[in-house]
Amino acid sequence: MSTTSHPAPAAHAPQAPSLGRATLLVAEREITSQVRSKSFLISTAVLLLAILAGIVISAVVGQREPGETPVAVVSSVAGSVDGAPGLDVRDVADRAAAEEAVRSGEVDAAVVPGGEPLGVAVLALDDAPEAVVQALTAAPEVELLDPAPAEGGLRYLITFAFGLVFMTSVIGAGSMIAQNTVTEKQSRIVEILLSAVPARALLAGKILGNSVLALGQTAAIAAVAVLGLVVTGQDDVLTLIGMPMVWFVVFFAIGFVLLAAIFAASASLVSRVEDTGTVLQPAIWLTMVPYFLVVFFNDNELVLRIMSFVPFTAPVGMPVRLFLNEAAWWEPLVALVVLVAATLAVIAVAARIYERSVLRMGGRVAVREALARSADD
């Protein structure tokens, strides 16, 4: 009796994940490792508490009793402010003299003859003088000679906040991307990772995972800021920054990807954590420049306009211009298109550098060398 032997079925090798699936796996790894890190949780909590404390302190300071407000009063309506507390009254002859006193900065406001039914009006330069208005028996008509979207102190505070949040978030997350990249190279873990996923998927996953974390942190900051302003009764400030804050989150999301790609590509050029300082300096400076520009040039319309269209500074420059009502409706759309195009170009270059440097051990790899090594690929 003969028997027929059948060959055993061939074992199927596990199929490598697709580029998209591999990217998501790496991103998930980045997110879970970060959220389990005490340093990340503590730094985020401290940042949110600092923002909330700043809002509360500004509200308390704003509610303090002000000193006497210098105010010019035309003699014919001097009776309307007689005995009013908190005012340093200075008599002037007529409306022209009162307006000159306001424009020169000698007084904060002026009370002049006005139309019916009150018979008086208040002149001010760029903001309605609350102390003068409240001192009058009835709310008068307020005429602004040079209206502004925000007071000087509030203008500086909001522009400073946009720049600071962008700088701290990007440098914090970008440094983490760089540290993880170099640590994986130094410990040779990257060789194991690249045996399972392509280099582009590893880079994309790092950027995607940390972008999700940074965007979530920024959204949390925005939520805490809104909550703090509502609780402290600063609804007028919330009205001013509402739409600019939404645009800031949008620009931040794309601008972070651009800079994160630079951080990752820069870190792939070295094999030791000790060497990261030098290669990361350009990325850190690109992140710090928007902050310093809005701090020192927040009242310079030309500088802010240029900032709003340069990809590295647009995430701060454009929201600041929107807050100051200095941007037309189409400008953020154009700036966003420019930023997206620049981000795609930077990602393409960063991926090329990362692929050709991440497995090279030893000394620092020159950027020109990483981009030129096409014969071996």
PDB file of C-alpha atoms in Angstrom, residues 89-367:
ATOM      1  CA  VAL A  89      -9.174 118.947  37.340  1.00  0.00           C
ATOM      2  CA  ARG A  90      -7.382 121.531  35.196  1.00  0.00           C
ATOM      3  CA  ASP A  91      -9.356 124.441  33.766  1.00  0.00           C
ATOM      4  CA  VAL A  92      -8.984 125.349  30.075  1.00  0.00           C
ATOM      5  CA  ALA A  93     -10.570 128.091  28.028  1.00  0.00           C
ATOM      6  CA  ASP A  94     -12.230 126.180  25.186  1.00  0.00           C
ATOM      7  CA  ARG A  95     -12.478 122.909  23.274  1.00  0.00           C
ATOM      8  CA  ALA A  96      -9.361 123.618  21.180  1.00  0.00           C
ATOM      9  CA  ALA A  97      -7.244 124.062  24.318  1.00  0.00           C
ATOM     10  CA  ALA A  98      -8.754 120.906  25.818  1.00  0.00           C
ATOM     11  CA  GLU A  99      -7.976 118.870  22.702  1.00  0.00           C
ATOM     12  CA  GLU A 100      -4.404 120.171  22.633  1.00  0.00           C
ATOM     13  CA  ALA A 101      -3.934 119.133  26.274  1.00  0.00           C
ATOM     14  CA  VAL A 102      -5.129 115.613  25.478  1.00  0.00           C
ATOM     15  CA  ARG A 103      -2.946 115.221  22.379  1.00  0.00           C
ATOM     16  CA  SER A 104       0.149 116.508  24.186  1.00  0.00           C
ATOM     17  CA  GLY A 105      -0.313 114.010  27.011  1.00  0.00           C
ATOM     18  CA  GLU A 106      -0.713 116.722  29.645  1.00  0.00           C
ATOM     19  CA  VAL A 107      -4.047 115.168  30.662  1.00  0.00           C
ATOM     20  CA  ASP A 108      -5.680 111.774  30.124  1.00  0.00           C
ATOM     21  CA  ALA A 109      -9.018 113.246  29.023  1.00  0.00           C
ATOM     22  CA  ALA A 110     -11.007 116.431  28.701  1.00  0.00           C
ATOM     23  CA  VAL A 111     -14.610 117.404  29.505  1.00  0.00           C
ATOM     24  CA  VAL A 112     -16.028 119.809  26.915  1.00  0.00           C
ATOM     25  CA  PRO A 113     -19.469 121.158  26.008  1.00  0.00           C
ATOM     26  CA  GLY A 114     -21.535 118.558  24.136  1.00  0.00           C
ATOM     27  CA  GLY A 115     -24.941 117.994  22.683  1.00  0.00           C
ATOM     28  CA  GLU A 116     -28.209 117.206  24.386  1.00  0.00           C
ATOM     29  CA  PRO A 117     -29.329 115.691  26.650  1.00  0.00           C
ATOM     30  CA  LEU A 118     -26.180 115.755  28.833  1.00  0.00           C
ATOM     31  CA  GLY A 119     -24.611 118.953  27.566  1.00  0.00           C
ATOM     32  CA  VAL A 120     -21.079 117.540  27.991  1.00  0.00           C
ATOM     33  CA  ALA A 121     -18.738 115.224  26.078  1.00  0.00           C
ATOM     34  CA  VAL A 122     -15.442 113.572  26.903  1.00  0.00           C
ATOM     35  CA  LEU A 123     -12.363 113.742  24.682  1.00  0.00           C
ATOM     36  CA  ALA A 124      -9.719 111.017  24.935  1.00  0.00           C
ATOM     37  CA  LEU A 125      -6.810 109.908  22.775  1.00  0.00           C
ATOM     38  CA  ASP A 126      -6.996 106.131  22.309  1.00  0.00           C
ATOM     39  CA  ASP A 127      -9.147 104.690  25.104  1.00  0.00           C
ATOM     40  CA  ALA A 128     -12.351 105.710  26.856  1.00  0.00           C
ATOM     41  CA  PRO A 129     -11.284 107.133  30.275  1.00  0.00           C
ATOM     42  CA  GLU A 130     -13.319 105.066  32.729  1.00  0.00           C
ATOM     43  CA  ALA A 131     -12.446 107.181  35.752  1.00  0.00           C
ATOM     44  CA  VAL A 132     -13.729 110.361  34.062  1.00  0.00           C
ATOM     45  CA  VAL A 133     -16.877 108.725  32.687  1.00  0.00           C
ATOM     46  CA  GLN A 134     -17.794 107.252  36.080  1.00  0.00           C
ATOM     47  CA  ALA A 135     -17.184 110.561  37.823  1.00  0.00           C
ATOM     48  CA  LEU A 136     -19.912 112.299  35.821  1.00  0.00           C
ATOM     49  CA  THR A 137     -23.501 112.114  36.964  1.00  0.00           C
ATOM     50  CA  ALA A 138     -24.590 110.446  33.704  1.00  0.00           C
ATOM     51  CA  ALA A 139     -22.673 108.576  31.023  1.00  0.00           C
ATOM     52  CA  PRO A 140     -21.593 111.169  28.426  1.00  0.00           C
ATOM     53  CA  GLU A 141     -20.709 110.725  24.777  1.00  0.00           C
ATOM     54  CA  VAL A 142     -17.066 109.622  24.444  1.00  0.00           C
ATOM     55  CA  GLU A 143     -15.102 110.727  21.389  1.00  0.00           C
ATOM     56  CA  LEU A 144     -11.767 108.986  20.695  1.00  0.00           C
ATOM     57  CA  LEU A 145      -9.261 111.134  18.819  1.00  0.00           C
ATOM     58  CA  ASP A 146      -7.003 108.198  17.854  1.00  0.00           C
ATOM     59  CA  PRO A 147      -8.813 104.914  18.599  1.00  0.00           C
ATOM     60  CA  ALA A 148      -6.696 101.794  19.202  1.00  0.00           C
ATOM     61  CA  PRO A 149      -7.741  98.104  19.389  1.00  0.00           C
ATOM     62  CA  ALA A 150      -6.052  97.590  22.759  1.00  0.00           C
ATOM     63  CA  GLU A 151      -4.384  99.560  25.511  1.00  0.00           C
ATOM     64  CA  GLY A 152      -0.596  99.705  25.606  1.00  0.00           C
ATOM     65  CA  GLY A 153      -0.259  97.315  28.543  1.00  0.00           C
ATOM     66  CA  LEU A 154      -2.770  94.810  27.169  1.00  0.00           C
ATOM     67  CA  ARG A 155      -1.249  95.056  23.690  1.00  0.00           C
ATOM     68  CA  TYR A 156       2.202  94.172  25.021  1.00  0.00           C
ATOM     69  CA  LEU A 157       0.893  91.405  27.298  1.00  0.00           C
ATOM     70  CA  ILE A 158      -1.031  89.565  24.549  1.00  0.00           C
ATOM     71  CA  THR A 159       1.751  89.823  21.961  1.00  0.00           C
ATOM     72  CA  PHE A 160       4.256  88.686  24.589  1.00  0.00           C
ATOM     73  CA  ALA A 161       2.028  85.703  25.443  1.00  0.00           C
ATOM     74  CA  PHE A 162       1.746  84.561  21.805  1.00  0.00           C
ATOM     75  CA  GLY A 163       5.518  84.661  21.380  1.00  0.00           C
ATOM     76  CA  LEU A 164       6.282  82.989  24.706  1.00  0.00           C
ATOM     77  CA  VAL A 165       3.824  80.099  24.271  1.00  0.00           C
ATOM     78  CA  PHE A 166       5.140  79.368  20.779  1.00  0.00           C
ATOM     79  CA  MET A 167       8.789  79.489  21.826  1.00  0.00           C
ATOM     80  CA  THR A 168       8.481  77.379  24.991  1.00  0.00           C
ATOM     81  CA  SER A 169       6.243  74.743  23.394  1.00  0.00           C
ATOM     82  CA  VAL A 170       8.374  74.268  20.285  1.00  0.00           C
ATOM     83  CA  ILE A 171      11.722  74.276  22.080  1.00  0.00           C
ATOM     84  CA  GLY A 172      10.441  71.854  24.733  1.00  0.00           C
ATOM     85  CA  ALA A 173       8.955  69.357  22.289  1.00  0.00           C
ATOM     86  CA  GLY A 174      11.690  69.841  19.696  1.00  0.00           C
ATOM     87  CA  SER A 175      14.410  69.167  22.258  1.00  0.00           C
ATOM     88  CA  MET A 176      12.610  65.990  23.272  1.00  0.00           C
ATOM     89  CA  ILE A 177      12.503  64.824  19.635  1.00  0.00           C
ATOM     90  CA  ALA A 178      16.219  65.540  19.281  1.00  0.00           C
ATOM     91  CA  GLN A 179      17.133  63.803  22.538  1.00  0.00           C
ATOM     92  CA  ASN A 180      15.154  60.677  21.648  1.00  0.00           C
ATOM     93  CA  THR A 181      16.693  60.584  18.175  1.00  0.00           C
ATOM     94  CA  VAL A 182      20.265  60.804  19.433  1.00  0.00           C
ATOM     95  CA  THR A 183      19.629  58.385  22.313  1.00  0.00           C
ATOM     96  CA  GLU A 184      18.278  55.804  19.873  1.00  0.00           C
ATOM     97  CA  LYS A 185      21.375  56.236  17.706  1.00  0.00           C
ATOM     98  CA  GLN A 186      23.799  56.098  20.618  1.00  0.00           C
ATOM     99  CA  SER A 187      22.207  52.952  22.065  1.00  0.00           C
ATOM    100  CA  ARG A 188      21.800  51.365  18.602  1.00  0.00           C
ATOM    101  CA  ILE A 189      18.066  50.940  19.224  1.00  0.00           C
ATOM    102  CA  VAL A 190      17.488  52.748  15.952  1.00  0.00           C
ATOM    103  CA  GLU A 191      18.897  49.726  14.084  1.00  0.00           C
ATOM    104  CA  ILE A 192      16.209  47.511  15.611  1.00  0.00           C
ATOM    105  CA  LEU A 193      13.506  50.077  14.852  1.00  0.00           C
ATOM    106  CA  LEU A 194      14.595  50.433  11.226  1.00  0.00           C
ATOM    107  CA  SER A 195      14.480  46.680  10.760  1.00  0.00           C
ATOM    108  CA  ALA A 196      10.737  46.913  11.404  1.00  0.00           C
ATOM    109  CA  VAL A 197       9.749  50.287   9.928  1.00  0.00           C
ATOM    110  CA  PRO A 198      11.196  52.527   7.181  1.00  0.00           C
ATOM    111  CA  ALA A 199      13.274  55.551   8.161  1.00  0.00           C
ATOM    112  CA  ARG A 200      10.669  57.930   6.725  1.00  0.00           C
ATOM    113  CA  ALA A 201       7.970  56.300   8.857  1.00  0.00           C
ATOM    114  CA  LEU A 202      10.170  56.634  11.945  1.00  0.00           C
ATOM    115  CA  LEU A 203      10.714  60.341  11.247  1.00  0.00           C
ATOM    116  CA  ALA A 204       7.056  60.979  10.373  1.00  0.00           C
ATOM    117  CA  GLY A 205       5.882  59.144  13.493  1.00  0.00           C
ATOM    118  CA  LYS A 206       8.149  61.194  15.734  1.00  0.00           C
ATOM    119  CA  ILE A 207       6.891  64.436  14.194  1.00  0.00           C
ATOM    120  CA  LEU A 208       3.239  63.357  14.272  1.00  0.00           C
ATOM    121  CA  GLY A 209       3.310  62.081  17.854  1.00  0.00           C
ATOM    122  CA  ASN A 210       5.037  65.134  19.265  1.00  0.00           C
ATOM    123  CA  SER A 211       2.860  67.450  17.170  1.00  0.00           C
ATOM    124  CA  VAL A 212      -0.242  65.911  18.733  1.00  0.00           C
ATOM    125  CA  LEU A 213       1.236  66.445  22.199  1.00  0.00           C
ATOM    126  CA  ALA A 214       2.293  70.037  21.478  1.00  0.00           C
ATOM    127  CA  LEU A 215      -1.056  70.908  19.903  1.00  0.00           C
ATOM    128  CA  GLY A 216      -2.891  69.356  22.834  1.00  0.00           C
ATOM    129  CA  GLN A 217      -0.762  71.376  25.235  1.00  0.00           C
ATOM    130  CA  THR A 218      -1.488  74.563  23.289  1.00  0.00           C
ATOM    131  CA  ALA A 219      -5.221  73.812  23.241  1.00  0.00           C
ATOM    132  CA  ALA A 220      -5.094  73.278  27.012  1.00  0.00           C
ATOM    133  CA  ILE A 221      -3.362  76.650  27.418  1.00  0.00           C
ATOM    134  CA  ALA A 222      -6.080  78.315  25.327  1.00  0.00           C
ATOM    135  CA  ALA A 223      -8.820  76.620  27.370  1.00  0.00           C
ATOM    136  CA  VAL A 224      -7.255  77.680  30.686  1.00  0.00           C
ATOM    137  CA  ALA A 225      -6.846  81.235  29.398  1.00  0.00           C
ATOM    138  CA  VAL A 226     -10.502  81.407  28.328  1.00  0.00           C
ATOM    139  CA  LEU A 227     -11.657  79.946  31.651  1.00  0.00           C
ATOM    140  CA  GLY A 228      -9.501  82.374  33.614  1.00  0.00           C
ATOM    141  CA  LEU A 229     -10.768  85.394  31.683  1.00  0.00           C
ATOM    142  CA  VAL A 230     -14.411  84.343  32.117  1.00  0.00           C
ATOM    143  CA  VAL A 231     -14.072  83.626  35.845  1.00  0.00           C
ATOM    144  CA  THR A 232     -12.274  86.923  36.518  1.00  0.00           C
ATOM    145  CA  GLY A 233     -14.841  88.883  34.515  1.00  0.00           C
ATOM    146  CA  GLN A 234     -12.458  90.000  31.762  1.00  0.00           C
ATOM    147  CA  ASP A 235     -14.922  89.256  28.982  1.00  0.00           C
ATOM    148  CA  ASP A 236     -13.776  92.309  27.011  1.00  0.00           C
ATOM    149  CA  VAL A 237     -10.270  90.845  26.729  1.00  0.00           C
ATOM    150  CA  LEU A 238     -11.740  87.506  25.653  1.00  0.00           C
ATOM    151  CA  THR A 239     -13.638  89.275  22.877  1.00  0.00           C
ATOM    152  CA  LEU A 240     -10.410  90.824  21.622  1.00  0.00           C
ATOM    153  CA  ILE A 241      -8.312  87.634  21.600  1.00  0.00           C
ATOM    154  CA  GLY A 242     -10.954  85.015  20.681  1.00  0.00           C
ATOM    155  CA  MET A 243     -10.456  84.860  16.917  1.00  0.00           C
ATOM    156  CA  PRO A 244      -6.688  85.580  17.018  1.00  0.00           C
ATOM    157  CA  MET A 245      -6.339  82.664  19.451  1.00  0.00           C
ATOM    158  CA  VAL A 246      -8.096  80.311  17.020  1.00  0.00           C
ATOM    159  CA  TRP A 247      -5.755  81.404  14.228  1.00  0.00           C
ATOM    160  CA  PHE A 248      -2.782  80.982  16.568  1.00  0.00           C
ATOM    161  CA  VAL A 249      -3.679  77.320  17.172  1.00  0.00           C
ATOM    162  CA  VAL A 250      -3.989  76.729  13.399  1.00  0.00           C
ATOM    163  CA  PHE A 251      -0.667  78.410  12.586  1.00  0.00           C
ATOM    164  CA  PHE A 252       0.999  76.748  15.573  1.00  0.00           C
ATOM    165  CA  ALA A 253       0.001  73.257  14.389  1.00  0.00           C
ATOM    166  CA  ILE A 254       1.673  73.724  10.994  1.00  0.00           C
ATOM    167  CA  GLY A 255       4.606  75.792  12.215  1.00  0.00           C
ATOM    168  CA  PHE A 256       5.433  73.171  14.823  1.00  0.00           C
ATOM    169  CA  VAL A 257       5.628  70.439  12.169  1.00  0.00           C
ATOM    170  CA  LEU A 258       8.065  72.578  10.174  1.00  0.00           C
ATOM    171  CA  LEU A 259      10.376  73.156  13.143  1.00  0.00           C
ATOM    172  CA  ALA A 260      10.005  69.602  14.503  1.00  0.00           C
ATOM    173  CA  ALA A 261      11.304  68.275  11.167  1.00  0.00           C
ATOM    174  CA  ILE A 262      14.356  70.527  11.508  1.00  0.00           C
ATOM    175  CA  PHE A 263      14.983  69.369  15.094  1.00  0.00           C
ATOM    176  CA  ALA A 264      14.779  65.677  14.098  1.00  0.00           C
ATOM    177  CA  ALA A 265      16.958  66.043  10.998  1.00  0.00           C
ATOM    178  CA  SER A 266      19.539  68.074  12.926  1.00  0.00           C
ATOM    179  CA  ALA A 267      19.737  65.477  15.715  1.00  0.00           C
ATOM    180  CA  SER A 268      20.261  62.647  13.218  1.00  0.00           C
ATOM    181  CA  LEU A 269      23.582  64.217  12.205  1.00  0.00           C
ATOM    182  CA  VAL A 270      25.289  63.307  15.511  1.00  0.00           C
ATOM    183  CA  SER A 271      25.709  60.091  17.502  1.00  0.00           C
ATOM    184  CA  ARG A 272      26.161  61.433  21.037  1.00  0.00           C
ATOM    185  CA  VAL A 273      23.825  63.468  23.230  1.00  0.00           C
ATOM    186  CA  GLU A 274      26.771  65.700  24.152  1.00  0.00           C
ATOM    187  CA  ASP A 275      27.038  66.870  20.540  1.00  0.00           C
ATOM    188  CA  THR A 276      23.434  67.986  20.094  1.00  0.00           C
ATOM    189  CA  GLY A 277      23.997  71.548  21.318  1.00  0.00           C
ATOM    190  CA  THR A 278      25.840  72.674  18.213  1.00  0.00           C
ATOM    191  CA  VAL A 279      23.572  71.057  15.613  1.00  0.00           C
ATOM    192  CA  LEU A 280      20.388  72.279  17.322  1.00  0.00           C
ATOM    193  CA  GLN A 281      21.421  75.932  17.538  1.00  0.00           C
ATOM    194  CA  PRO A 282      19.925  76.942  14.145  1.00  0.00           C
ATOM    195  CA  ALA A 283      16.572  75.316  15.009  1.00  0.00           C
ATOM    196  CA  ILE A 284      16.520  76.950  18.447  1.00  0.00           C
ATOM    197  CA  TRP A 285      17.296  80.376  16.995  1.00  0.00           C
ATOM    198  CA  LEU A 286      14.557  80.001  14.390  1.00  0.00           C
ATOM    199  CA  THR A 287      12.160  79.275  17.276  1.00  0.00           C
ATOM    200  CA  MET A 288      13.337  82.186  19.426  1.00  0.00           C
ATOM    201  CA  VAL A 289      13.363  84.855  16.698  1.00  0.00           C
ATOM    202  CA  PRO A 290       9.541  85.338  16.612  1.00  0.00           C
ATOM    203  CA  TYR A 291       9.479  85.842  20.382  1.00  0.00           C
ATOM    204  CA  PHE A 292      12.154  88.542  20.372  1.00  0.00           C
ATOM    205  CA  LEU A 293      10.629  90.284  17.363  1.00  0.00           C
ATOM    206  CA  VAL A 294       7.179  90.679  18.951  1.00  0.00           C
ATOM    207  CA  VAL A 295       8.718  91.737  22.271  1.00  0.00           C
ATOM    208  CA  PHE A 296      10.840  94.514  20.752  1.00  0.00           C
ATOM    209  CA  PHE A 297       8.755  95.425  17.678  1.00  0.00           C
ATOM    210  CA  ASN A 298       5.136  94.862  18.781  1.00  0.00           C
ATOM    211  CA  ASP A 299       4.362  98.482  17.851  1.00  0.00           C
ATOM    212  CA  ASN A 300       6.137  98.367  14.465  1.00  0.00           C
ATOM    213  CA  GLU A 301       3.556  97.617  11.787  1.00  0.00           C
ATOM    214  CA  LEU A 302       6.142  96.972   9.043  1.00  0.00           C
ATOM    215  CA  VAL A 303       8.063  94.373  11.070  1.00  0.00           C
ATOM    216  CA  LEU A 304       4.851  92.592  12.058  1.00  0.00           C
ATOM    217  CA  ARG A 305       3.660  92.536   8.438  1.00  0.00           C
ATOM    218  CA  ILE A 306       6.922  90.944   7.280  1.00  0.00           C
ATOM    219  CA  MET A 307       6.786  88.465  10.157  1.00  0.00           C
ATOM    220  CA  SER A 308       3.284  87.359   9.237  1.00  0.00           C
ATOM    221  CA  PHE A 309       4.399  86.079   5.812  1.00  0.00           C
ATOM    222  CA  VAL A 310       7.784  84.529   6.706  1.00  0.00           C
ATOM    223  CA  PRO A 311       7.160  80.810   7.458  1.00  0.00           C
ATOM    224  CA  PHE A 312       9.294  80.654  10.626  1.00  0.00           C
ATOM    225  CA  THR A 313       7.700  83.736  12.197  1.00  0.00           C
ATOM    226  CA  ALA A 314       4.148  83.595  10.777  1.00  0.00           C
ATOM    227  CA  PRO A 315       2.741  81.440  13.647  1.00  0.00           C
ATOM    228  CA  VAL A 316       3.336  84.423  15.951  1.00  0.00           C
ATOM    229  CA  GLY A 317       3.291  87.404  13.593  1.00  0.00           C
ATOM    230  CA  MET A 318      -0.075  86.776  11.937  1.00  0.00           C
ATOM    231  CA  PRO A 319      -2.111  86.145  15.144  1.00  0.00           C
ATOM    232  CA  VAL A 320      -0.570  89.288  16.665  1.00  0.00           C
ATOM    233  CA  ARG A 321      -1.606  91.367  13.622  1.00  0.00           C
ATOM    234  CA  LEU A 322      -5.119  89.906  13.794  1.00  0.00           C
ATOM    235  CA  PHE A 323      -5.301  90.858  17.472  1.00  0.00           C
ATOM    236  CA  LEU A 324      -4.226  94.404  16.611  1.00  0.00           C
ATOM    237  CA  ASN A 325      -6.715  94.621  13.704  1.00  0.00           C
ATOM    238  CA  GLU A 326      -3.861  95.301  11.291  1.00  0.00           C
ATOM    239  CA  ALA A 327      -4.478  92.403   8.864  1.00  0.00           C
ATOM    240  CA  ALA A 328      -6.994  92.226   6.015  1.00  0.00           C
ATOM    241  CA  TRP A 329      -9.300  89.198   5.877  1.00  0.00           C
ATOM    242  CA  TRP A 330      -7.306  87.533   3.080  1.00  0.00           C
ATOM    243  CA  GLU A 331      -3.848  87.908   4.621  1.00  0.00           C
ATOM    244  CA  PRO A 332      -4.022  84.973   7.090  1.00  0.00           C
ATOM    245  CA  LEU A 333      -5.178  82.713   4.248  1.00  0.00           C
ATOM    246  CA  VAL A 334      -2.223  83.696   2.057  1.00  0.00           C
ATOM    247  CA  ALA A 335       0.199  83.366   4.977  1.00  0.00           C
ATOM    248  CA  LEU A 336      -1.212  79.924   5.743  1.00  0.00           C
ATOM    249  CA  VAL A 337      -0.682  78.747   2.150  1.00  0.00           C
ATOM    250  CA  VAL A 338       2.916  80.009   2.237  1.00  0.00           C
ATOM    251  CA  LEU A 339       3.493  78.254   5.572  1.00  0.00           C
ATOM    252  CA  VAL A 340       2.079  74.939   4.322  1.00  0.00           C
ATOM    253  CA  ALA A 341       4.215  75.063   1.167  1.00  0.00           C
ATOM    254  CA  ALA A 342       7.346  75.843   3.180  1.00  0.00           C
ATOM    255  CA  THR A 343       6.553  73.050   5.645  1.00  0.00           C
ATOM    256  CA  LEU A 344       6.214  70.464   2.866  1.00  0.00           C
ATOM    257  CA  ALA A 345       9.538  71.583   1.359  1.00  0.00           C
ATOM    258  CA  VAL A 346      11.318  71.446   4.725  1.00  0.00           C
ATOM    259  CA  ILE A 347       9.890  67.991   5.482  1.00  0.00           C
ATOM    260  CA  ALA A 348      11.191  66.688   2.142  1.00  0.00           C
ATOM    261  CA  VAL A 349      14.714  67.968   2.861  1.00  0.00           C
ATOM    262  CA  ALA A 350      14.591  66.791   6.494  1.00  0.00           C
ATOM    263  CA  ALA A 351      13.513  63.291   5.450  1.00  0.00           C
ATOM    264  CA  ARG A 352      16.438  63.072   3.016  1.00  0.00           C
ATOM    265  CA  ILE A 353      18.905  64.136   5.722  1.00  0.00           C
ATOM    266  CA  TYR A 354      17.383  61.808   8.321  1.00  0.00           C
ATOM    267  CA  GLU A 355      17.400  58.742   6.055  1.00  0.00           C
ATOM    268  CA  ARG A 356      21.049  59.191   5.150  1.00  0.00           C
ATOM    269  CA  SER A 357      22.360  60.113   8.599  1.00  0.00           C
ATOM    270  CA  VAL A 358      20.426  58.178  11.222  1.00  0.00           C
ATOM    271  CA  LEU A 359      22.451  54.956  10.796  1.00  0.00           C
ATOM    272  CA  ARG A 360      25.838  56.641  10.520  1.00  0.00           C
ATOM    273  CA  MET A 361      27.829  56.377  13.728  1.00  0.00           C
ATOM    274  CA  GLY A 362      30.931  58.190  14.821  1.00  0.00           C
ATOM    275  CA  GLY A 363      31.607  61.813  14.000  1.00  0.00           C
ATOM    276  CA  ARG A 364      29.137  64.468  12.983  1.00  0.00           C
ATOM    277  CA  VAL A 365      27.665  64.150   9.479  1.00  0.00           C
ATOM    278  CA  ALA A 366      27.753  67.351   7.435  1.00  0.00           C
ATOM    279  CA  VAL A 367      24.436  68.482   5.998  1.00  0.00           C
TER     280      VAL A 367
END
